Short mmCIF file of C-alpha atoms in Angstrom, two decimals:
data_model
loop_
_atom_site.label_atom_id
_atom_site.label_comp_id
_atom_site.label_asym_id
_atom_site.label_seq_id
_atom_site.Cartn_x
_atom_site.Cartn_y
_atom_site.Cartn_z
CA UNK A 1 13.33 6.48 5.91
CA UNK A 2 11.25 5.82 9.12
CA UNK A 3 13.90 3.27 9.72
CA UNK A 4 17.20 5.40 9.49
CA UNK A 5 14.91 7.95 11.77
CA UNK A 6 14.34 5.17 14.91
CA UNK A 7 18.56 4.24 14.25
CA UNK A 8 19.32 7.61 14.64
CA UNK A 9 17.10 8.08 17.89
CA UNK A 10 17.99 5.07 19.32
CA UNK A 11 21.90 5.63 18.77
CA UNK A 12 21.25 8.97 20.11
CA UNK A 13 19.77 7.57 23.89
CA UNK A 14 22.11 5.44 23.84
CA UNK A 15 24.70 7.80 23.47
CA UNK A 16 23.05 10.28 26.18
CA UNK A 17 22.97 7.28 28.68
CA UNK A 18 26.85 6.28 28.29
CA UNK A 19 27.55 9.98 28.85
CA UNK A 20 25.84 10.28 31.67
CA UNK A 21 26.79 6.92 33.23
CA UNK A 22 30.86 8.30 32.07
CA UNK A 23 29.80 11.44 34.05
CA UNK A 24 28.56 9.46 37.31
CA UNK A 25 31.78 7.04 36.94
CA UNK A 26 34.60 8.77 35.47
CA UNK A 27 37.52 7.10 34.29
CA UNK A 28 35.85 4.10 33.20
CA UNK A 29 37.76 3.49 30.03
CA UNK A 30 34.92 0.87 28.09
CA UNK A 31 32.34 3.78 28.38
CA UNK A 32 34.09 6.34 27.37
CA UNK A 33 35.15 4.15 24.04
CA UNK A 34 31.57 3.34 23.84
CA UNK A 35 30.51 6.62 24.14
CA UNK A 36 32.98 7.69 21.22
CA UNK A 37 31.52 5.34 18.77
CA UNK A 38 28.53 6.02 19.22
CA UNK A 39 29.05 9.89 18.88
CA UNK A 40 31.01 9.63 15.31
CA UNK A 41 28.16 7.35 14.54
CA UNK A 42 25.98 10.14 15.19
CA UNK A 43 27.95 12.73 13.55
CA UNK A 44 28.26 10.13 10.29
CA UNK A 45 24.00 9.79 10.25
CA UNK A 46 23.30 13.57 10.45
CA UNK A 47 25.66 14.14 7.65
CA UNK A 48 23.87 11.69 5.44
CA UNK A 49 20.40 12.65 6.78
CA UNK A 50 21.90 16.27 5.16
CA UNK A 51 22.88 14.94 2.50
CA UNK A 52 19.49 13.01 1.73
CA UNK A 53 17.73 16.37 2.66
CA UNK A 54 19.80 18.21 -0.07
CA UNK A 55 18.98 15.90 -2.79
CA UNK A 56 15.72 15.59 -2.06
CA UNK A 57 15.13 11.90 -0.47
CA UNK A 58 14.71 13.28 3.32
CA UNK A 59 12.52 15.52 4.73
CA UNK A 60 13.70 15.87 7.77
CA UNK A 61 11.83 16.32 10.99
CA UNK A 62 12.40 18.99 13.81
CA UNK A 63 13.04 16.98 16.02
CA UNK A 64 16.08 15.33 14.09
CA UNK A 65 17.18 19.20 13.70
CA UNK A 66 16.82 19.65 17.74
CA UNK A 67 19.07 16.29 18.16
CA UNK A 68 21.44 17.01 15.46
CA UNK A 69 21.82 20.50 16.47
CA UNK A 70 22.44 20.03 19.98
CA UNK A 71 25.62 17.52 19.62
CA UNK A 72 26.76 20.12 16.85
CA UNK A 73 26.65 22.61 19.55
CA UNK A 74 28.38 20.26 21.82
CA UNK A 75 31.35 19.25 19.77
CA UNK A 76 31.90 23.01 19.62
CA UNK A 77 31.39 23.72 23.22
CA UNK A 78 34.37 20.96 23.35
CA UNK A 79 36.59 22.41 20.90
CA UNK A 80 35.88 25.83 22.55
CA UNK A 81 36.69 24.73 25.50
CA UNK A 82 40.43 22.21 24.74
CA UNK A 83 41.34 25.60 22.84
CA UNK A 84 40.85 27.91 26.22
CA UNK A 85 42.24 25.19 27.79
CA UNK A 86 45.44 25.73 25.62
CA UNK A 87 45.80 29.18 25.84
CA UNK A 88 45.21 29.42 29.81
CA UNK A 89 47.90 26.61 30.60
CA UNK A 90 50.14 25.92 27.64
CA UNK A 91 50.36 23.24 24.92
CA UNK A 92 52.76 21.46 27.66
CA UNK A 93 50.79 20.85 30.37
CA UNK A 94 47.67 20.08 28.43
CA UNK A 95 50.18 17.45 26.54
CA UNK A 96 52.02 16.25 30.17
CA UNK A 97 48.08 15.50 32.39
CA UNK A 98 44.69 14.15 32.04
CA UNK A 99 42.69 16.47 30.60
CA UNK A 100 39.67 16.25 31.64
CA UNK A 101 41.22 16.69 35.42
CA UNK A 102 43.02 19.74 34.21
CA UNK A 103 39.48 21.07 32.60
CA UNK A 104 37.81 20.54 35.91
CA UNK A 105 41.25 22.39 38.11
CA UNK A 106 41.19 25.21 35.95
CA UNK A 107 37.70 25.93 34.95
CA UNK A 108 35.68 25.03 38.09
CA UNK A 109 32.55 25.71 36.57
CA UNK A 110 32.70 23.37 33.78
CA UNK A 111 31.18 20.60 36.26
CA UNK A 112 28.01 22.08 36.61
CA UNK A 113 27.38 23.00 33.10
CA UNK A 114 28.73 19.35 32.18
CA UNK A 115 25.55 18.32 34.60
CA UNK A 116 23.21 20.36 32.44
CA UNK A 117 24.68 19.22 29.37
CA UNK A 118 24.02 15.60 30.26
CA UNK A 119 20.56 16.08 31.41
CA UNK A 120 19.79 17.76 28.42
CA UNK A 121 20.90 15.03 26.26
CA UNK A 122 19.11 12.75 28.19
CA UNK A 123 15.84 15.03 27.75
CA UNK A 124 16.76 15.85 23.93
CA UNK A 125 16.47 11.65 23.60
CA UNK A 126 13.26 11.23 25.48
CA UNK A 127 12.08 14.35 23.71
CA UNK A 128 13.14 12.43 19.99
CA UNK A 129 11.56 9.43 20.95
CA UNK A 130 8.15 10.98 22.01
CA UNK A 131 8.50 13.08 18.93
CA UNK A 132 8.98 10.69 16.25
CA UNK A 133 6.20 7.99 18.16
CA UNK A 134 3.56 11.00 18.13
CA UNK A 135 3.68 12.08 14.61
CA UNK A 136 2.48 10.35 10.91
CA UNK A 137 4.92 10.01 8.42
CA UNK A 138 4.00 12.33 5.33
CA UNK A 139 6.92 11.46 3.36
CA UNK A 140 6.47 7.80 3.27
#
């Protein structure tokens, strides 16, 4: 299990780097596709790693329940956010523009928090990776 633990950190960094190198150049079309692979593949790991926790295989650590958490809370901050989107400007003009433009016309505060986001990701990974180095495995 160590194993799946360091794939899961590392895919998380990684993903936490491309976000904030899509958040310092926007628009950049590889990263962004980058960046959504590697988020579904770390949406696909922390379902398993709850699955393997359920039956009994996994003990998970906290620091896999800080990571896993935190996109959780992201993806709904994003969901949250297309749906106020919606109801603010219409289905129509969300459909018609780019929406991450019309996010940042209508709701000028979303930049900043994006900013914190990010940096927290980017702490959340060094934090996993200090985390997981530090302490012995008991399960193995």
């Amino acid at each position: 299990m160590r194993i799946f633990g360091w794939i899961y950190i590392i895919i998380f960094s990684i993903n936490a780097v491309l976000v904030l190198a899509d958040a310092v150049t926007p628009g950049t079309s590889f990263v962004q596709i980058i960046t959504g692979v590697t988020g579904i593949v770390i949406i696909i790991l922390s379902i398993a790693a709850f699955i393997l926790a359920c039956m009994g295989r996994f003990r998970p650590r906290k620091v896999f329940l800080f990571l896993s958490g935190y996109y959780l809370l992201t993806v709904i901050y994003g969901i949250v956010m297309g749906i106020l989107l919606v109801m603010k400007v219409g289905v129509e003009k969300v459909m018609s523009g780019s929406t991450p433009d019309l996010l940042q016309e209508t709701f000028t505060w979303l930049v900043p928090v994006g900013w914190v986001l990010n940096i927290a990701c980017l702490l959340l990974a060094v934090y996993g990776i200090m985390g997981y180095l530090k302490k012995p495995v008991e399960e193995e």
